[in-house]
PDB file of C-alpha atoms and ligand atoms in Angstrom:
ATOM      1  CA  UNK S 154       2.558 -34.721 -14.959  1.00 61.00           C
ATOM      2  CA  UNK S 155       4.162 -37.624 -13.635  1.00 62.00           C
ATOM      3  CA  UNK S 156       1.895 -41.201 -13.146  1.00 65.00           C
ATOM      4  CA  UNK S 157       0.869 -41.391  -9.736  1.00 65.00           C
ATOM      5  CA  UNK S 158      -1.941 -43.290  -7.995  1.00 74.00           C
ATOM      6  CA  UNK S 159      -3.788 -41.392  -5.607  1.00 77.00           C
ATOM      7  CA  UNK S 160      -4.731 -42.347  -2.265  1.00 83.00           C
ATOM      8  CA  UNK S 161      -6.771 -40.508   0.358  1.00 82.00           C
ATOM      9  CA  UNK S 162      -4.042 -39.939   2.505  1.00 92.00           C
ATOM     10  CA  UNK S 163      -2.863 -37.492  -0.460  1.00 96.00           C
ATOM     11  CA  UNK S 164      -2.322 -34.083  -0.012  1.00 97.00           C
ATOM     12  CA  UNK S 165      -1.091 -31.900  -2.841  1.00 98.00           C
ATOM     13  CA  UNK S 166       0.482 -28.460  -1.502  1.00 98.00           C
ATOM     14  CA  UNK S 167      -0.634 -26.023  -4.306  1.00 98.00           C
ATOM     15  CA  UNK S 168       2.764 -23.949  -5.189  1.00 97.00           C
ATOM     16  CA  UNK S 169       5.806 -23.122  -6.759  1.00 95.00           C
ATOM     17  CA  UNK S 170       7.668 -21.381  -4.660  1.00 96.00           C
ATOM     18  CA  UNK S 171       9.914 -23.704  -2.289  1.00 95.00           C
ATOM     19  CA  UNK S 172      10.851 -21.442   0.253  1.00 96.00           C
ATOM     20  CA  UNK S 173       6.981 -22.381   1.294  1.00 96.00           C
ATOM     21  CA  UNK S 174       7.268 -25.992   1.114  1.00 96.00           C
ATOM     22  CA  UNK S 175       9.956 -25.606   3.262  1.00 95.00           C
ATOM     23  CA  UNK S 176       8.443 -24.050   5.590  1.00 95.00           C
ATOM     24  CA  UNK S 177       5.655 -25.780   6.230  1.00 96.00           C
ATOM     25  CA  UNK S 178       6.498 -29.358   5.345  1.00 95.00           C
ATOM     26  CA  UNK S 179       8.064 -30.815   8.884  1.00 94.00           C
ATOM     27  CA  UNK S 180       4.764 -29.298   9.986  1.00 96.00           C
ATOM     28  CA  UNK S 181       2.304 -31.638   8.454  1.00 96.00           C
ATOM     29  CA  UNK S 182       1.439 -35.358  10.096  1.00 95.00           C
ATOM     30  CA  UNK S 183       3.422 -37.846   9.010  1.00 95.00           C
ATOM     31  CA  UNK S 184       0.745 -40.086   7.721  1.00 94.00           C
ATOM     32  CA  UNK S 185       0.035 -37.438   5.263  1.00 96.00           C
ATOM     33  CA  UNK S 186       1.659 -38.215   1.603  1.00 96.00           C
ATOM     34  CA  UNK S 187       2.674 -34.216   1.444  1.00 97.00           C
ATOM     35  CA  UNK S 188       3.222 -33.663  -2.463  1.00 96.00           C
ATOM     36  CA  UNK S 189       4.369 -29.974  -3.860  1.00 95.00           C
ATOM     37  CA  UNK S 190       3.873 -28.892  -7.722  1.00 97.00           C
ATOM     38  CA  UNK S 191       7.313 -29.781  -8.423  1.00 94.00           C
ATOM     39  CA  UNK S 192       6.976 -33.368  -6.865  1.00 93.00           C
ATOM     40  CA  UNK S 193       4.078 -33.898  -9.200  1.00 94.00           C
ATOM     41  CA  UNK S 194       5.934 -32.848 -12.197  1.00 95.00           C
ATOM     42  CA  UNK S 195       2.912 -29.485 -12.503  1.00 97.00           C
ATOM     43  CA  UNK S 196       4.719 -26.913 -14.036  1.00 96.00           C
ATOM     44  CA  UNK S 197       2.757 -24.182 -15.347  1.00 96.00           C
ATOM     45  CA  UNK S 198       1.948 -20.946 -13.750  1.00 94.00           C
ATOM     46  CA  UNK S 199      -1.507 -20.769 -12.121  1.00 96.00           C
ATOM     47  CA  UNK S 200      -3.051 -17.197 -12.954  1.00 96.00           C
ATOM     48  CA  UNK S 201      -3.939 -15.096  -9.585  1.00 97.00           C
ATOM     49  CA  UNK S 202      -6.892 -12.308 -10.875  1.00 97.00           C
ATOM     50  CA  UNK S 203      -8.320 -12.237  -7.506  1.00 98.00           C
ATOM     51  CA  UNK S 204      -8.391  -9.148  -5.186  1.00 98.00           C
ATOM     52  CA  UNK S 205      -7.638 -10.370  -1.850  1.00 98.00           C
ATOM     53  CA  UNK S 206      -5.583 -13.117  -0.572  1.00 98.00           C
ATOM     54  CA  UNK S 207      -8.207 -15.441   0.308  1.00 98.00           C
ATOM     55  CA  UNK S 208     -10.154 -15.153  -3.519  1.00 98.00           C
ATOM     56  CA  UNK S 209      -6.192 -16.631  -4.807  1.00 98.00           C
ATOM     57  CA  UNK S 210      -5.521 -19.022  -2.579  1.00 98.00           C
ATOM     58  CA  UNK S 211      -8.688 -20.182  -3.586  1.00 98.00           C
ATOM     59  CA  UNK S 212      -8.040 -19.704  -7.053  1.00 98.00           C
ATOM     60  CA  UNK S 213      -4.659 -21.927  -6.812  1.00 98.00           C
ATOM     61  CA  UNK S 214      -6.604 -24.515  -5.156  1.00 98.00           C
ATOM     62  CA  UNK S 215      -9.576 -25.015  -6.873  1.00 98.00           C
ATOM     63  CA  UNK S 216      -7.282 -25.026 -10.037  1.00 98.00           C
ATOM     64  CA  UNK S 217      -4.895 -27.138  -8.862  1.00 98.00           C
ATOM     65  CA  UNK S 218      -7.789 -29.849  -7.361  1.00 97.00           C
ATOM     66  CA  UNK S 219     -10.384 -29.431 -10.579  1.00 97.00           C
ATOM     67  CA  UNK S 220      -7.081 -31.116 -12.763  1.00 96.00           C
ATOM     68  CA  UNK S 221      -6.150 -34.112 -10.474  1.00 95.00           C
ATOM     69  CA  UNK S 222      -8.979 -34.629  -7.888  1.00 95.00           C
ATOM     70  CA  UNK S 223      -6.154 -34.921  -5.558  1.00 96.00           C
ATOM     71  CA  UNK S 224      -7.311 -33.131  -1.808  1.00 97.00           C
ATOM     72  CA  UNK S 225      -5.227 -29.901  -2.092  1.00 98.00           C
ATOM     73  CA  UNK S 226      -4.080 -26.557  -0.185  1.00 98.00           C
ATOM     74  CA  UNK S 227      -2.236 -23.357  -1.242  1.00 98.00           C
ATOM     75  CA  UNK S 228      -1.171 -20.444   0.364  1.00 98.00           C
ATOM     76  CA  UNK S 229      -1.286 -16.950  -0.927  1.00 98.00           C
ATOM     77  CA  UNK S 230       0.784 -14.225   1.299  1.00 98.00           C
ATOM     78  CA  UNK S 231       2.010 -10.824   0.975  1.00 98.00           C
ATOM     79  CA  UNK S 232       3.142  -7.796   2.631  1.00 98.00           C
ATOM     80  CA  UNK S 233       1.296  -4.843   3.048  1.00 98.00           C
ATOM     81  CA  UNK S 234       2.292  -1.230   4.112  1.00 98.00           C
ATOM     82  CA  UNK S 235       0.197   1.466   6.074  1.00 98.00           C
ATOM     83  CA  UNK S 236       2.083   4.239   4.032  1.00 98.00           C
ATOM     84  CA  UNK S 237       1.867   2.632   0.829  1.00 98.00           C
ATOM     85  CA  UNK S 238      -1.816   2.079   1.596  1.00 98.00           C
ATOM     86  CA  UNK S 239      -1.920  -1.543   1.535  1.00 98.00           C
ATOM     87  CA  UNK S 240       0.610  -2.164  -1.146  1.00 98.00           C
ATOM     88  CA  UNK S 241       2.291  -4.564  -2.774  1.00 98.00           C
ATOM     89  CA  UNK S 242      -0.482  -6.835  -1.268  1.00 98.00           C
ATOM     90  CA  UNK S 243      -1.285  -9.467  -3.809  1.00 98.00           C
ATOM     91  CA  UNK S 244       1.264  -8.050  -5.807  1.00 98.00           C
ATOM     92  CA  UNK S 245       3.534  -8.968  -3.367  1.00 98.00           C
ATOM     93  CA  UNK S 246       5.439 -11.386  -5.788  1.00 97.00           C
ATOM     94  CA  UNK S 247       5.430  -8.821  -8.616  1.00 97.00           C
ATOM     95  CA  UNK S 248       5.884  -5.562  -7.315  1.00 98.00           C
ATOM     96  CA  UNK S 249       8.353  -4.469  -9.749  1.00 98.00           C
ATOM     97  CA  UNK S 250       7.142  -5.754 -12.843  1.00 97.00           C
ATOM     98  CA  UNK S 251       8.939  -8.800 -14.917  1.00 96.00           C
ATOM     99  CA  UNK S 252      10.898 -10.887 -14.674  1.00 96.00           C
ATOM    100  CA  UNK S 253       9.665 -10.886 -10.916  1.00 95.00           C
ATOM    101  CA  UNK S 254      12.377 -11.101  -8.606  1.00 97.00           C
ATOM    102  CA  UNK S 255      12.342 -10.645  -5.170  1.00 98.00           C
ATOM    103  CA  UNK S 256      15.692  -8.214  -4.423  1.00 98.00           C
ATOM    104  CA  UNK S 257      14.697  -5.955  -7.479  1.00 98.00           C
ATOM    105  CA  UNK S 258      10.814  -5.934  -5.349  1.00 98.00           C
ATOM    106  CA  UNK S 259      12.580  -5.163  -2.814  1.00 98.00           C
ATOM    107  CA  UNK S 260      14.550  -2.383  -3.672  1.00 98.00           C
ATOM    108  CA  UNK S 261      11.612  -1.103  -5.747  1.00 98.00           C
ATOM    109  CA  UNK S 262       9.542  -0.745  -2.153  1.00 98.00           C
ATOM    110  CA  UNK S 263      12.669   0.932  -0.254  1.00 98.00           C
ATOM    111  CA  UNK S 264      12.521   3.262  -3.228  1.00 98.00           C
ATOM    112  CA  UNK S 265       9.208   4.138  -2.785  1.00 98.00           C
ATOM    113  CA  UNK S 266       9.179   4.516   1.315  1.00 98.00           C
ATOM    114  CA  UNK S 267      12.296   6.690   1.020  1.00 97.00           C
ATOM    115  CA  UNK S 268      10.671   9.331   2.545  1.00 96.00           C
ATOM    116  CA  UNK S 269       8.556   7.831   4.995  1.00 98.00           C
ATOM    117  CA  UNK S 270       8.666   8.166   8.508  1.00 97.00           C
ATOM    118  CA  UNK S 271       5.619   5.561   9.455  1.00 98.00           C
ATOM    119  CA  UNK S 272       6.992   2.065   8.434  1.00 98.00           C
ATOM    120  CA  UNK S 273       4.718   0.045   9.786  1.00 98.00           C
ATOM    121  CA  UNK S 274       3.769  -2.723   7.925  1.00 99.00           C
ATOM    122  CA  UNK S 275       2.129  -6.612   8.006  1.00 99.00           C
ATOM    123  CA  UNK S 276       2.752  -9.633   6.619  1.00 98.00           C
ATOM    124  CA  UNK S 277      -0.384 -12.122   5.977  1.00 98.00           C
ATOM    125  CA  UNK S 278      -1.434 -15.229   4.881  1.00 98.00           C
ATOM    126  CA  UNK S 279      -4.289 -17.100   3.781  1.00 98.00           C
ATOM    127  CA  UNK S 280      -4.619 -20.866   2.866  1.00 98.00           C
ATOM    128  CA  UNK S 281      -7.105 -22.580   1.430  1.00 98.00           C
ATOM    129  CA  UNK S 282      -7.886 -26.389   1.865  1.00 98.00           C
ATOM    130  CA  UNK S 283      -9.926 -27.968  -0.483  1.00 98.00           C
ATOM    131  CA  UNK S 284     -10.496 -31.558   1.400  1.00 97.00           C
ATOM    132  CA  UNK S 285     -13.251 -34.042  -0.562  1.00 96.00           C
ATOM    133  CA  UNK S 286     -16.324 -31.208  -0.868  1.00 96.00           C
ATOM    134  CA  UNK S 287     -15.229 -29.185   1.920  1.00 97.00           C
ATOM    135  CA  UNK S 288     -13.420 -25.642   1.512  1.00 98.00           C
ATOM    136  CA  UNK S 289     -11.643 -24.292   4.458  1.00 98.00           C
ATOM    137  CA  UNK S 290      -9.538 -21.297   5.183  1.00 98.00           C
ATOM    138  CA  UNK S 291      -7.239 -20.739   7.689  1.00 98.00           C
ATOM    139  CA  UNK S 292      -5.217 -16.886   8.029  1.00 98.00           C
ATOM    140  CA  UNK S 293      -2.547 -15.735   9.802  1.00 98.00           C
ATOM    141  CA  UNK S 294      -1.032 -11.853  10.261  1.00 98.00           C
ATOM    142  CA  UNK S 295       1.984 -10.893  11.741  1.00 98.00           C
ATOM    143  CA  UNK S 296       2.800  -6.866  12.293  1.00 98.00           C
ATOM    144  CA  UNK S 297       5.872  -5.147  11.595  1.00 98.00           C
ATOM    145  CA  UNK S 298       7.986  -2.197  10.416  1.00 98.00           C
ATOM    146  CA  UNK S 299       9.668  -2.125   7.343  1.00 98.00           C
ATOM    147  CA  UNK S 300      13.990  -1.257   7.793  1.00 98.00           C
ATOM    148  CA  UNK S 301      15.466   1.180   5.794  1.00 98.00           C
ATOM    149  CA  UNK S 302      18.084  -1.784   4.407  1.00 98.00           C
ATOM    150  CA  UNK S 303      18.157  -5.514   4.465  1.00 98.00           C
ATOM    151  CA  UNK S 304      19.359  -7.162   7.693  1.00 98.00           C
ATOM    152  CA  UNK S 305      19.964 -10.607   7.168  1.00 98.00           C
ATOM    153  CA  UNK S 306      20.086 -13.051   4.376  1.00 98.00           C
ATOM    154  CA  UNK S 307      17.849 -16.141   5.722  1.00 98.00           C
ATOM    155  CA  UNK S 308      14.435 -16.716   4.679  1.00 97.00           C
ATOM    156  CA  UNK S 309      13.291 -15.494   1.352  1.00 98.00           C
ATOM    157  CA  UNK S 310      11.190 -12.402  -0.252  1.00 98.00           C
ATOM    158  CA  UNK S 311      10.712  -9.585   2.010  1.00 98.00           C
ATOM    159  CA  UNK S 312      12.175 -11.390   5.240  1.00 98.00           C
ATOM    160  CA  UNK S 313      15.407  -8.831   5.057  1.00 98.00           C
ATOM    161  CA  UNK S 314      13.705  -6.077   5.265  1.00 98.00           C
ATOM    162  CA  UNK S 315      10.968  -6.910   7.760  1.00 98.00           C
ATOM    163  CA  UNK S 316      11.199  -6.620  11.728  1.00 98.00           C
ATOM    164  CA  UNK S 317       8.313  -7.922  13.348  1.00 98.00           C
ATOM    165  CA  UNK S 318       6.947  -6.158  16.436  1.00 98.00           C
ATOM    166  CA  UNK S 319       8.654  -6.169  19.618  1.00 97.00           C
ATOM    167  CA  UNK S 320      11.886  -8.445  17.948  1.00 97.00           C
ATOM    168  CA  UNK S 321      15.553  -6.483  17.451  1.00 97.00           C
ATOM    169  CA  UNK S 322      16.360  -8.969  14.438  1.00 98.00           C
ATOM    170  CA  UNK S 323      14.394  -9.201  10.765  1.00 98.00           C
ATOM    171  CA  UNK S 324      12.899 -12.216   9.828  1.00 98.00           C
ATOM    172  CA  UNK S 325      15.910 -12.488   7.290  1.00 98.00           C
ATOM    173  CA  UNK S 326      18.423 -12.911  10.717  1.00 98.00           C
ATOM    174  CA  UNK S 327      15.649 -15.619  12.224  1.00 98.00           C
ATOM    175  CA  UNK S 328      16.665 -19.311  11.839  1.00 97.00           C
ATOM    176  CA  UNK S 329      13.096 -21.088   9.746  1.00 97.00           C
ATOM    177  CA  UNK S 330      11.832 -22.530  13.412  1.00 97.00           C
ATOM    178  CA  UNK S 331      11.786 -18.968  14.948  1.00 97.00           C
ATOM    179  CA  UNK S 332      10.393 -17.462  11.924  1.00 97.00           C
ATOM    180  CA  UNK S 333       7.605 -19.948  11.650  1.00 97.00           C
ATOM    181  CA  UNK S 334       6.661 -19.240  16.094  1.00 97.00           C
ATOM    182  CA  UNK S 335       5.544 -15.784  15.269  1.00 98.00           C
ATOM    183  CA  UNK S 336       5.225 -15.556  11.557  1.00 98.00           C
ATOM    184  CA  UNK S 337       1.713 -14.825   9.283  1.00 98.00           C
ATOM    185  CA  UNK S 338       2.568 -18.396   7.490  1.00 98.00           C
ATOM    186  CA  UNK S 339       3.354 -20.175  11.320  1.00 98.00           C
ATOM    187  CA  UNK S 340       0.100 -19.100  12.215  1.00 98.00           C
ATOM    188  CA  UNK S 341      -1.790 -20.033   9.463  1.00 98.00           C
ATOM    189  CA  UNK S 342      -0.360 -23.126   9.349  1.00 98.00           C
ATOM    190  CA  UNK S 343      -0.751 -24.007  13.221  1.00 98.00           C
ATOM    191  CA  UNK S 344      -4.464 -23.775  12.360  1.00 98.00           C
ATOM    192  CA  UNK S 345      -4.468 -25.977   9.152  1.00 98.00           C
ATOM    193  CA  UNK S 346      -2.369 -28.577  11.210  1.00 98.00           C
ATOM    194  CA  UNK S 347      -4.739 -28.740  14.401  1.00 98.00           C
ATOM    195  CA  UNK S 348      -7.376 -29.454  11.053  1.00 98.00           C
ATOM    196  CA  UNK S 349      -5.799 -32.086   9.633  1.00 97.00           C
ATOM    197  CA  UNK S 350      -4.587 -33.844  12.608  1.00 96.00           C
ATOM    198  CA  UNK S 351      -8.221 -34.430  13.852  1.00 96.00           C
ATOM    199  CA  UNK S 352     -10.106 -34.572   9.825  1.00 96.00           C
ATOM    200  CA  UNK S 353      -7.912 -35.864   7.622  1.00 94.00           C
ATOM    201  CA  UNK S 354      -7.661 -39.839   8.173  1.00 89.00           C
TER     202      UNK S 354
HETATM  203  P1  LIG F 520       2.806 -19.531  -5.314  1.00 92.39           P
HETATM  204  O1  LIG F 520       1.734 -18.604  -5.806  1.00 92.39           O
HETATM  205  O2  LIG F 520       3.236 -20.540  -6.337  1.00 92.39           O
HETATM  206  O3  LIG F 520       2.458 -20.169  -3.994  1.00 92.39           O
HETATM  207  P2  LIG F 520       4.345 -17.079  -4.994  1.00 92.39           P
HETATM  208  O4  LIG F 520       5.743 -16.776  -4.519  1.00 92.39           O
HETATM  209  O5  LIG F 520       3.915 -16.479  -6.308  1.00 92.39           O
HETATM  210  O6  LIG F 520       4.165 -18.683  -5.011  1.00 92.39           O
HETATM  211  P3  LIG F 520       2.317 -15.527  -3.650  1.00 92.39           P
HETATM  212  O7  LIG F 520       1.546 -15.274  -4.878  1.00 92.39           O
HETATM  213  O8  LIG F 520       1.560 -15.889  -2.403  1.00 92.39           O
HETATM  214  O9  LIG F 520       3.363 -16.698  -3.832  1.00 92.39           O
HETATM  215  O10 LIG F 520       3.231 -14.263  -3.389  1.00 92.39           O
HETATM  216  C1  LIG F 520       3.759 -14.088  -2.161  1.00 92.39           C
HETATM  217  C2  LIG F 520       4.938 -13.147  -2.226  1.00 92.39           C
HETATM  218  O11 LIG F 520       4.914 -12.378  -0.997  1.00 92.39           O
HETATM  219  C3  LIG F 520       6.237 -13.916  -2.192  1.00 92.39           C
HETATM  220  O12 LIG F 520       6.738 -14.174  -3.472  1.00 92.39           O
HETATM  221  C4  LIG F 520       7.133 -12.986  -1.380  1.00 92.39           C
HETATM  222  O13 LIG F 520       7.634 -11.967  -2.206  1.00 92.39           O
HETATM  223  C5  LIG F 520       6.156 -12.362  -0.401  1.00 92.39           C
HETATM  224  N1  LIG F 520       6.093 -13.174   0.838  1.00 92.39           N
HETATM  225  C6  LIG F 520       5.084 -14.018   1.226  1.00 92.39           C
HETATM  226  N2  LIG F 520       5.391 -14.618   2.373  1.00 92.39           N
HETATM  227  C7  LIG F 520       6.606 -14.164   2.730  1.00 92.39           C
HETATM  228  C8  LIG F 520       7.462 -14.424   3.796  1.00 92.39           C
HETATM  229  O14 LIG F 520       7.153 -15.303   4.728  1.00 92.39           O
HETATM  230  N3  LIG F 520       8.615 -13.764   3.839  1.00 92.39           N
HETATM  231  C9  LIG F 520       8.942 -12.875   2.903  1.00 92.39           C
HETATM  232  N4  LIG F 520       8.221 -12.584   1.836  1.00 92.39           N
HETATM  233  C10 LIG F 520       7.045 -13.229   1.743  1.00 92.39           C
END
């Protein structure tokens, strides 16, 4: 981990996967030091045992806060699908086993809804603040139907092969600032903005 000093104005975004940061970093108040794993220099892989979204987002963050005492959120999403009863879910990331990669997920899921007729489908999220001794949550859920190909390449994970409700294009052919109006993570995050805009000073 790289020497930092940390201030209260510190806020450590709990994840490896970029396509998140991205996402949600032009969202946060500018007098908020936003830092990501990578920025920190945090590489290792934080475990996720829990059964629902909320228990690892919570996982990620109380990890990633018990190490540096830094003020810290993370973000665990996934995709769930009413045929598949629910799955991939949290095993949205690793679906089809190692080394997890999101086209082979993806054509592992298409595989398996072959035959289906009912596509619906959801995307959610849940993320967790930890902010001094306070623990807050803040969800968002976005419903769908799941293509029979990919349409699209923007975006990243499932986003080609998801069309949310009443839209003609996947999230895949959205540009990031549509995405984020209507998407599980956009909503999520609207909340966790209004938040820290008023509590964290
Ligand atoms: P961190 O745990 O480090 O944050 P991760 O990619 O492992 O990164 P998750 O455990 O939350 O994150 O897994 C979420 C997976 O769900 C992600 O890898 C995608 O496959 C899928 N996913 C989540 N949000 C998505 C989105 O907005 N568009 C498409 N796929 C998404």
């Amino acid at each position: 981990m790289k020497n930092i000093t940390i201030t209260k104005l510190d806020l450590i975004f709990a994840t490896h996967n970029q396509n998140k940061v991205n996402e949600i970093k032009n969202y946060i108040p500018k007098n908020i030091n936003l830092m990501s794993l990578d920025d920190i220099g945090y590489k290792d892989k934080i475990k996720e045992t829990g059964k629902s979204f909320y228990e690892n987002a919570l996982i990620k963050a109380r990890h990633i806060n018990n190490k540096f005492g830094i003020n810290c959120f993370s973000d665990d999403s996934g995709l769930e699908v009413d045929c598949l009863n629910g799955e991939p879910g949290v095993f949205s990331a690793r679906y089809a086993g190692k080394p997890y990669d999101s086209e082979k997920n993806i054509d592992f899921l298409l595989n398996k809804m072959k035959n289906s007729k009912n596509r619906n489908a959801n995307f959610k999220t849940c993320i967790v603040l930890i902010h001094g001794n306070d623990v807050k949550f803040f969800e968002g859920k976005v419903e769908g139907k799941i293509l029979n190909k990919r349409k699209g390449t923007k975006g990243f994970g499932y986003d080609s092969i998801f069309m949310p409700k009443g839209f003609k294009n996947s999230f895949g052919e959205l540009s990031m600032t549509k995405k984020n109006k209507i998407s599980h993570r956009g909503i999520a995050l609207k909340n966790l903005i209004n938040y820290l805009t008023h509590n964290f000073h």
